[in-house]
Tab-separated table of C-alpha atoms in Angstrom:
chain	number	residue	atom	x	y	z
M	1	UNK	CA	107.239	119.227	67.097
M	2	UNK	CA	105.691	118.310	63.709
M	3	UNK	CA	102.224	118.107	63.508
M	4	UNK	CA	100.687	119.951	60.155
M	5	UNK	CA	98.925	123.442	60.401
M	6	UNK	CA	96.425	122.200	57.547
M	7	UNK	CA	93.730	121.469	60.243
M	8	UNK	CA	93.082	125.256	60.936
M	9	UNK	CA	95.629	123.933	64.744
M	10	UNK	CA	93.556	121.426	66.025
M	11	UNK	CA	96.848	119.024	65.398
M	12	UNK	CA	98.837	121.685	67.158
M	13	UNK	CA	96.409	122.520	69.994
M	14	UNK	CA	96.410	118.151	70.415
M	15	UNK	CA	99.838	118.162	70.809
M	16	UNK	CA	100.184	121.386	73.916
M	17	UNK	CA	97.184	119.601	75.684
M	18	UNK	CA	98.790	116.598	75.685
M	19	UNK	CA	102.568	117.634	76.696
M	20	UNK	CA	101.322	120.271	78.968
M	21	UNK	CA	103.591	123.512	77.282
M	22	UNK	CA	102.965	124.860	73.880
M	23	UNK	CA	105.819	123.884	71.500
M	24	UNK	CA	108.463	127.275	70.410
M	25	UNK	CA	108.593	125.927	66.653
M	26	UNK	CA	106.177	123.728	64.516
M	27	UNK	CA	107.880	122.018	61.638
M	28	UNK	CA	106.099	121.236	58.563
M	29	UNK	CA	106.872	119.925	54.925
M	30	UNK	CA	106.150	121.587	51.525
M	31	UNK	CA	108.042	120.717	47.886
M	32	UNK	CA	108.157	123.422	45.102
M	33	UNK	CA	106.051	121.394	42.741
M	34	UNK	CA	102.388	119.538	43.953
M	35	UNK	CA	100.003	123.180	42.816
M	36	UNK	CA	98.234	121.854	45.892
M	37	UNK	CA	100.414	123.581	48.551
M	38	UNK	CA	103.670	124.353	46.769
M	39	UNK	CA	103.077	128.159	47.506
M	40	UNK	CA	103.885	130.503	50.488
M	41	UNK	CA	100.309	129.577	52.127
M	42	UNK	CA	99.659	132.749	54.520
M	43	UNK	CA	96.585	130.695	56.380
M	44	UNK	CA	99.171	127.958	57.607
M	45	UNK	CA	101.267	130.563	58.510
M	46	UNK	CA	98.973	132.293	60.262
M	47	UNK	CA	97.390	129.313	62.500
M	48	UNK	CA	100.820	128.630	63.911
M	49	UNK	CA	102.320	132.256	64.167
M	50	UNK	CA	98.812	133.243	66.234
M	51	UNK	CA	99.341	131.314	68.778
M	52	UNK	CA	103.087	132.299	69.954
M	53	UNK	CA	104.936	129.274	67.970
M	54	UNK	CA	108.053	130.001	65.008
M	55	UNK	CA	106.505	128.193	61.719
M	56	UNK	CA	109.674	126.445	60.227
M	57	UNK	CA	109.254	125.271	56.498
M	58	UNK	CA	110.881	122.299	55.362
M	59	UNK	CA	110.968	123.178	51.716
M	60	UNK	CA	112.248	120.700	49.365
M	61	UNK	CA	112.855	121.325	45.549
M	62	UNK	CA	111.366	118.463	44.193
M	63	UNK	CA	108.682	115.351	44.489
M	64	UNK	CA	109.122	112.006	43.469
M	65	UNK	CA	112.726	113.377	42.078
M	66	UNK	CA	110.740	115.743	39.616
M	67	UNK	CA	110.883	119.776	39.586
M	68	UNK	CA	109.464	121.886	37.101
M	69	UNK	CA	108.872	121.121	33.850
M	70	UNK	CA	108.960	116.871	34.401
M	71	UNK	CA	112.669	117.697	34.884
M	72	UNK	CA	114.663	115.867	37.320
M	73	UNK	CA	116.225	117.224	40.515
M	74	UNK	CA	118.834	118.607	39.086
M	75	UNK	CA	120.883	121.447	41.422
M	76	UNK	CA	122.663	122.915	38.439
M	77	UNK	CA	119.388	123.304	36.793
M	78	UNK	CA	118.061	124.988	39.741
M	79	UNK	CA	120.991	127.681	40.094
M	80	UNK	CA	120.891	128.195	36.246
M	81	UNK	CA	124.322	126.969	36.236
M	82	UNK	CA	124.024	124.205	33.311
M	83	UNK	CA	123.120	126.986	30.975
M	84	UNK	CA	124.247	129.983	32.376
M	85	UNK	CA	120.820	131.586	32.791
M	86	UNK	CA	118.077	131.376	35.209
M	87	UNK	CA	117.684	128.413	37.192
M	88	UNK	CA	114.138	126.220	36.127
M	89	UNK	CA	112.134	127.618	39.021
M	90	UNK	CA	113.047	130.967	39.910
M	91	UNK	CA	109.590	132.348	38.632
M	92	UNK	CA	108.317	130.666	41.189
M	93	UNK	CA	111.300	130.895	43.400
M	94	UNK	CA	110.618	134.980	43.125
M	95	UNK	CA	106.682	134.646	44.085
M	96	UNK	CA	107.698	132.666	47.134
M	97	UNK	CA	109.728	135.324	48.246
M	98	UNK	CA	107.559	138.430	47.282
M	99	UNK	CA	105.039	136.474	49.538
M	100	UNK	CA	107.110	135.808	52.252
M	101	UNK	CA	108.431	139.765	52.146
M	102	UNK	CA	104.785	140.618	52.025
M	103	UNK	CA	103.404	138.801	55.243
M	104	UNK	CA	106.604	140.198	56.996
M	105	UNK	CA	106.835	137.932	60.082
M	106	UNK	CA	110.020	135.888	60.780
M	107	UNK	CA	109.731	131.633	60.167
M	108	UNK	CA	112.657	129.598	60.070
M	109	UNK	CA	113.047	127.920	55.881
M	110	UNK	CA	115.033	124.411	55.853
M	111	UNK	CA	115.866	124.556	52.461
M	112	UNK	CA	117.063	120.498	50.701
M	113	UNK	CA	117.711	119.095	54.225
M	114	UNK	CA	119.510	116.147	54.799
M	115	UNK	CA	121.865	116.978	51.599
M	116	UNK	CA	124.846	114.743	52.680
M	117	UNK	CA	122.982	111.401	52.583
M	118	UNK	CA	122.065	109.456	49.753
M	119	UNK	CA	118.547	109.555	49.856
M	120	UNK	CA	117.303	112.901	48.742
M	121	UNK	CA	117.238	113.678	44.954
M	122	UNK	CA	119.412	117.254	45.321
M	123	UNK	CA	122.333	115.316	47.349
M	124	UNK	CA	125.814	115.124	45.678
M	125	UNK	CA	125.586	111.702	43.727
M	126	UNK	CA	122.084	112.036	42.510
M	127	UNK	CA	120.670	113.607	38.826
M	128	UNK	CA	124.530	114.678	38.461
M	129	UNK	CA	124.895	116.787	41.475
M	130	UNK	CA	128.076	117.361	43.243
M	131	UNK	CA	128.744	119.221	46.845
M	132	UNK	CA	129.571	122.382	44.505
M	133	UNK	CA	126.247	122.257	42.510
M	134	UNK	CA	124.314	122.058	46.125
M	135	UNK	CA	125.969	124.928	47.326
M	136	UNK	CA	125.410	127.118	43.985
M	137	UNK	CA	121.580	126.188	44.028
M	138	UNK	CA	121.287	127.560	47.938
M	139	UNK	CA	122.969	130.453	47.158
M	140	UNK	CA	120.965	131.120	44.261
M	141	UNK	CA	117.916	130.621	46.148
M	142	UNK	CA	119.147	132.769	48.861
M	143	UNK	CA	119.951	135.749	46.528
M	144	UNK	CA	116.571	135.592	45.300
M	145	UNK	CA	114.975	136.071	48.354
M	146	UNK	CA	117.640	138.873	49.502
M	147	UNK	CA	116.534	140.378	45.841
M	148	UNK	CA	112.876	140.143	46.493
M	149	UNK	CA	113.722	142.133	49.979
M	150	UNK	CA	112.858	138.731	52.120
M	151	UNK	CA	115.015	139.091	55.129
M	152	UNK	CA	112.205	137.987	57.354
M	153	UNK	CA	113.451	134.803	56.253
M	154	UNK	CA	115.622	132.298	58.715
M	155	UNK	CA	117.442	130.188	56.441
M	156	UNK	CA	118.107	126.965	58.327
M	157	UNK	CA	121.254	124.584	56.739
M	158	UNK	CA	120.568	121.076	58.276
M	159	UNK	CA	122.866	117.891	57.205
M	160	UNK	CA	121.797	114.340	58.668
M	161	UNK	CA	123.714	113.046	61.912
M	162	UNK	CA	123.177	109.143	60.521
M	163	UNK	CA	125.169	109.400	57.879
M	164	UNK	CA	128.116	111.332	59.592
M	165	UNK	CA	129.245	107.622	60.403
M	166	UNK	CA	129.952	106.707	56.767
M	167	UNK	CA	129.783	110.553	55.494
M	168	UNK	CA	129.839	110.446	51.504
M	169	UNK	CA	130.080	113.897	51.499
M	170	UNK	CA	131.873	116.044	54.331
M	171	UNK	CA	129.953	119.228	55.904
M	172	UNK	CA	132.111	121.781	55.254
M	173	UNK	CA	131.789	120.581	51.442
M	174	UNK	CA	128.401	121.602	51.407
M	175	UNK	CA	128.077	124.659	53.667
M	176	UNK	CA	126.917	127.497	51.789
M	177	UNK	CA	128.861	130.013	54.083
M	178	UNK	CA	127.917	132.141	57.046
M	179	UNK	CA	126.531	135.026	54.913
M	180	UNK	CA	123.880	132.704	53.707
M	181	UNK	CA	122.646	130.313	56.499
M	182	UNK	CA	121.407	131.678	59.630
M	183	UNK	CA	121.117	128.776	61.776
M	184	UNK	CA	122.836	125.262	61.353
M	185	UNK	CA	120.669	122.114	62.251
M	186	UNK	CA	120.670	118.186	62.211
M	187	UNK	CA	118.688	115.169	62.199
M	188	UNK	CA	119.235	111.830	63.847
M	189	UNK	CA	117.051	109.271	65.477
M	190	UNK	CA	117.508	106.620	68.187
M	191	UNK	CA	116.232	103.920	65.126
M	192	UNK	CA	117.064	100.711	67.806
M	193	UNK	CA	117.865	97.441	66.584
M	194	UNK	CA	116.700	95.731	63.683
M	195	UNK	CA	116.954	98.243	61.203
M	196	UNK	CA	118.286	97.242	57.120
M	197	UNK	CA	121.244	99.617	57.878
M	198	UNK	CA	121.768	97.971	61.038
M	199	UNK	CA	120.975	100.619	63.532
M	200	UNK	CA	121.279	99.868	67.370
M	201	UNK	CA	119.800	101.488	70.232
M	202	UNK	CA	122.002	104.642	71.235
M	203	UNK	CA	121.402	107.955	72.861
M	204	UNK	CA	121.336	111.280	72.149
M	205	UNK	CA	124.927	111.794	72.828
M	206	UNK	CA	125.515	109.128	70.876
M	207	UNK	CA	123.976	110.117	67.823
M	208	UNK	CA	124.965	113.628	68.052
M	209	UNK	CA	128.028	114.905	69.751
M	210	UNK	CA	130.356	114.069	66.785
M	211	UNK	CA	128.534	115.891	64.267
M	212	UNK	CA	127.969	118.686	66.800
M	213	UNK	CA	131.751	119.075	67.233
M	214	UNK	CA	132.011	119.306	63.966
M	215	UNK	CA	129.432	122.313	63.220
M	216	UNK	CA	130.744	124.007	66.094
M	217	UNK	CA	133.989	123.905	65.033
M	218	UNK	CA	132.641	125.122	61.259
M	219	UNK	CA	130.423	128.166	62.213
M	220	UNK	CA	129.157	130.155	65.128
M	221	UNK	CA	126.104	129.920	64.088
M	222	UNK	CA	123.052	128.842	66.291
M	223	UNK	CA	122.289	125.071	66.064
M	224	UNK	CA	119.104	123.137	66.553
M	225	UNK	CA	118.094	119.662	65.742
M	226	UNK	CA	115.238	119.665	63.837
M	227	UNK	CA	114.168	115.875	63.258
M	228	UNK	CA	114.797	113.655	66.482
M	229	UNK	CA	112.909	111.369	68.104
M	230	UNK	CA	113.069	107.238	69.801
M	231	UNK	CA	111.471	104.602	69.218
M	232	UNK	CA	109.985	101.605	71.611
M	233	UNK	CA	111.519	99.182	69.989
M	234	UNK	CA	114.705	97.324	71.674
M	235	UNK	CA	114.872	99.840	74.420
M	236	UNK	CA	113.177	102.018	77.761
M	237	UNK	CA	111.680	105.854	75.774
M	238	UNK	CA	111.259	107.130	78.760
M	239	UNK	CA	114.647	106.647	79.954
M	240	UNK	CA	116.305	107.821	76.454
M	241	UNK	CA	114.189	111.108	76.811
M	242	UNK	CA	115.336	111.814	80.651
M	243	UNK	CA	118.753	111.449	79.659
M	244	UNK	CA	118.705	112.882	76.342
M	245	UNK	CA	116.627	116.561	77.838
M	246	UNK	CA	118.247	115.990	81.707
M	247	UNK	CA	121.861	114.906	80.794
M	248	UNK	CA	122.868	114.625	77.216
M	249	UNK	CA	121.986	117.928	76.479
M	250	UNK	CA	122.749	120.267	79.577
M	251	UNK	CA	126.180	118.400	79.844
M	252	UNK	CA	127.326	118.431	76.396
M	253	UNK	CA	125.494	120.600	74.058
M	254	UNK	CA	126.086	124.358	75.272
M	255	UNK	CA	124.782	125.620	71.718
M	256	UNK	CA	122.400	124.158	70.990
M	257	UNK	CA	119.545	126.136	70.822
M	258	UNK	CA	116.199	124.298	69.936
M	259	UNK	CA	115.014	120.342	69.873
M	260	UNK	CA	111.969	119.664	67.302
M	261	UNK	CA	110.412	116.497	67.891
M	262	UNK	CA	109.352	114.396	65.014
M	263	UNK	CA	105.936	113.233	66.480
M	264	UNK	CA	105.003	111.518	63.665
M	265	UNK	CA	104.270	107.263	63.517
M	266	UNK	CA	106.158	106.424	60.338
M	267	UNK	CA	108.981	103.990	60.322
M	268	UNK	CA	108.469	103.351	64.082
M	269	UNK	CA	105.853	104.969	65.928
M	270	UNK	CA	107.918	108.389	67.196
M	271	UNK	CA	105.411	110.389	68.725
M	272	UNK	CA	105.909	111.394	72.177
M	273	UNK	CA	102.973	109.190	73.502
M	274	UNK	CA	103.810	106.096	72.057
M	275	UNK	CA	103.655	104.551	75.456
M	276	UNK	CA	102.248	105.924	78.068
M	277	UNK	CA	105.626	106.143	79.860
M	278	UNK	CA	106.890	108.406	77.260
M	279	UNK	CA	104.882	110.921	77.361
M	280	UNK	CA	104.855	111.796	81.162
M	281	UNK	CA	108.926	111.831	80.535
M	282	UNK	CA	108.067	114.150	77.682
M	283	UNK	CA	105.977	115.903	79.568
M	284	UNK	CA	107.761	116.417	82.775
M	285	UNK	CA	110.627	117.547	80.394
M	286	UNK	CA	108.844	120.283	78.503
M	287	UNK	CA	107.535	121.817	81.605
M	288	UNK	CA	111.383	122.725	83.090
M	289	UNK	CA	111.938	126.409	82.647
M	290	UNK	CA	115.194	126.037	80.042
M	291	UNK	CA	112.793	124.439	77.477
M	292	UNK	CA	109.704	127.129	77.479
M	293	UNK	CA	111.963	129.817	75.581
M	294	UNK	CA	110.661	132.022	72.762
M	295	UNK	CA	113.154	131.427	69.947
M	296	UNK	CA	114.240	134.706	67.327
């Protein structure tokens, strides 16, 4: 699930009461540049560590397609590799880490998710980056943190299931290798009909069992999907979660390890109790004994 920490929980708390089982892993979003809450925030980790969840960091290197300095989101820049120095931000790159070392509990960091789409400013095709630049600037930020004695860290990999249909950029192009990911991931949605890149409804088998064939056959690593969720539009929720928790993922998805919901209303209202229907098929769902694990 995705509510923030910023509220001292309250979101979190909101979101058990209403499902009925406390979540295994909250899933939040920070960039490397807004001063605001760019830095390794030890309250936020706290308020969701306290209370028996895994914090997992979506950490992206830029905002607005800026990093440091006004520059843009440049991967090569990052890694140091355009100059063959130090990458733009490893000063702060170094203080992440040292703070992450220091509060010495493990949390799950999704480092430039999403990488093989089109959308994100660090993805192959964008500010001059190729699938060779992306996996240069995760290693470099990797051996950072394994410099700065961070191995608290679990450094999640996580490519987009949409865009497996048209795929600009294989996977196994931008893997950074087993010795520096710890868990693989995805995200895909049930968008429904209607959508500009003319989305129907489909399941969760649908939307995922290619590109989990593919990971599995790339890595043995663990796999979760991080970002998933339905919308109401063009189709029955409650159904799509009953088959997607009940069937889809029993049947066909032996590895796969954790499911984050995106309970957010953005493009389409995703959150689990966008219809009252929904949410007692969420709920029903999160209280079966295979989805109340404790993940590592």
């Amino acid at each position: 699930m995705s509510p923030s920490p910023w509220d001292g929980g309250t979101a979190l708390d909101a979101f058990t009461a209403a499902v009925g089982t406390q979540p295994a892993v909250a899933n939040w979003y920070q960039n490397w540049v807004e001063t605001c809450c760019n830095s390794f925030d030890v309250y936020k980790m706290d308020v969701v560590a306290s209370r028996g969840i895994m914090p997992l960091v979506s950490w992206s290197p830029c905002e607005n397609n800026v990093t440091f300095g006004g520059a843009p989101c440049s991967d090569a820049a990052i890694a140091g590799t355009d100059t063959g120095g130090a990458g733009i931000a490893d000063t702060y790159l170094r203080q992440f880490a040292r703070d992450a070392h220091a509060w010495n509990k493990p949390f799950y960091l999704r480092l430039a998710w999403e990488m093989n789409g089109t959308w994100y400013p660090w993805s192959p095709g964008n500010n001059g980056n190729t699938a060779a630049s992306y996996v240069a600037m995760w290693r470099h930020v990797h051996d950072i943190f394994a410099q700065e004695g961070a191995t608290n860290v679990r450094w999640v990999w996580c490519p987009n299931s949409f865009s497996y249909m048209w795929q600009p950029v294989p996977y196994a192009d931008l893997y950074p290798g087993d010795a520096y990911v710890d868990w693989v991931g995805l995200d895909g949605y049930n968008w429904g009909p209607g959508q500009p890149w003319g989305s129907v409804w489909h399941s969760f088998l649908q939307e995922f069992a290619a590109p989990y064939d593919t990971l599995t056959a790339m890595t043995n690593k663990p796999i979760m999907v991080v970002e998933t969720s339905s919308t109401q539009n063009g189709g029955d929720k409650a159904a799509w979660i009953q088959q997607a928790f009940l069937v889809d993922i029993p049947a066909h998805f032996p590895r796969l390890r954790a499911v984050i919901w995106f309970n957010q209303d953005k493009e389409s209202d995703w959150r689990v109790d966008s219809s009252a229907a929904s949410l007692v098929a969420y709920r029903a769902v999160a209280a079966l004994p295979q989805y109340k694990g404790r993940l590592p």
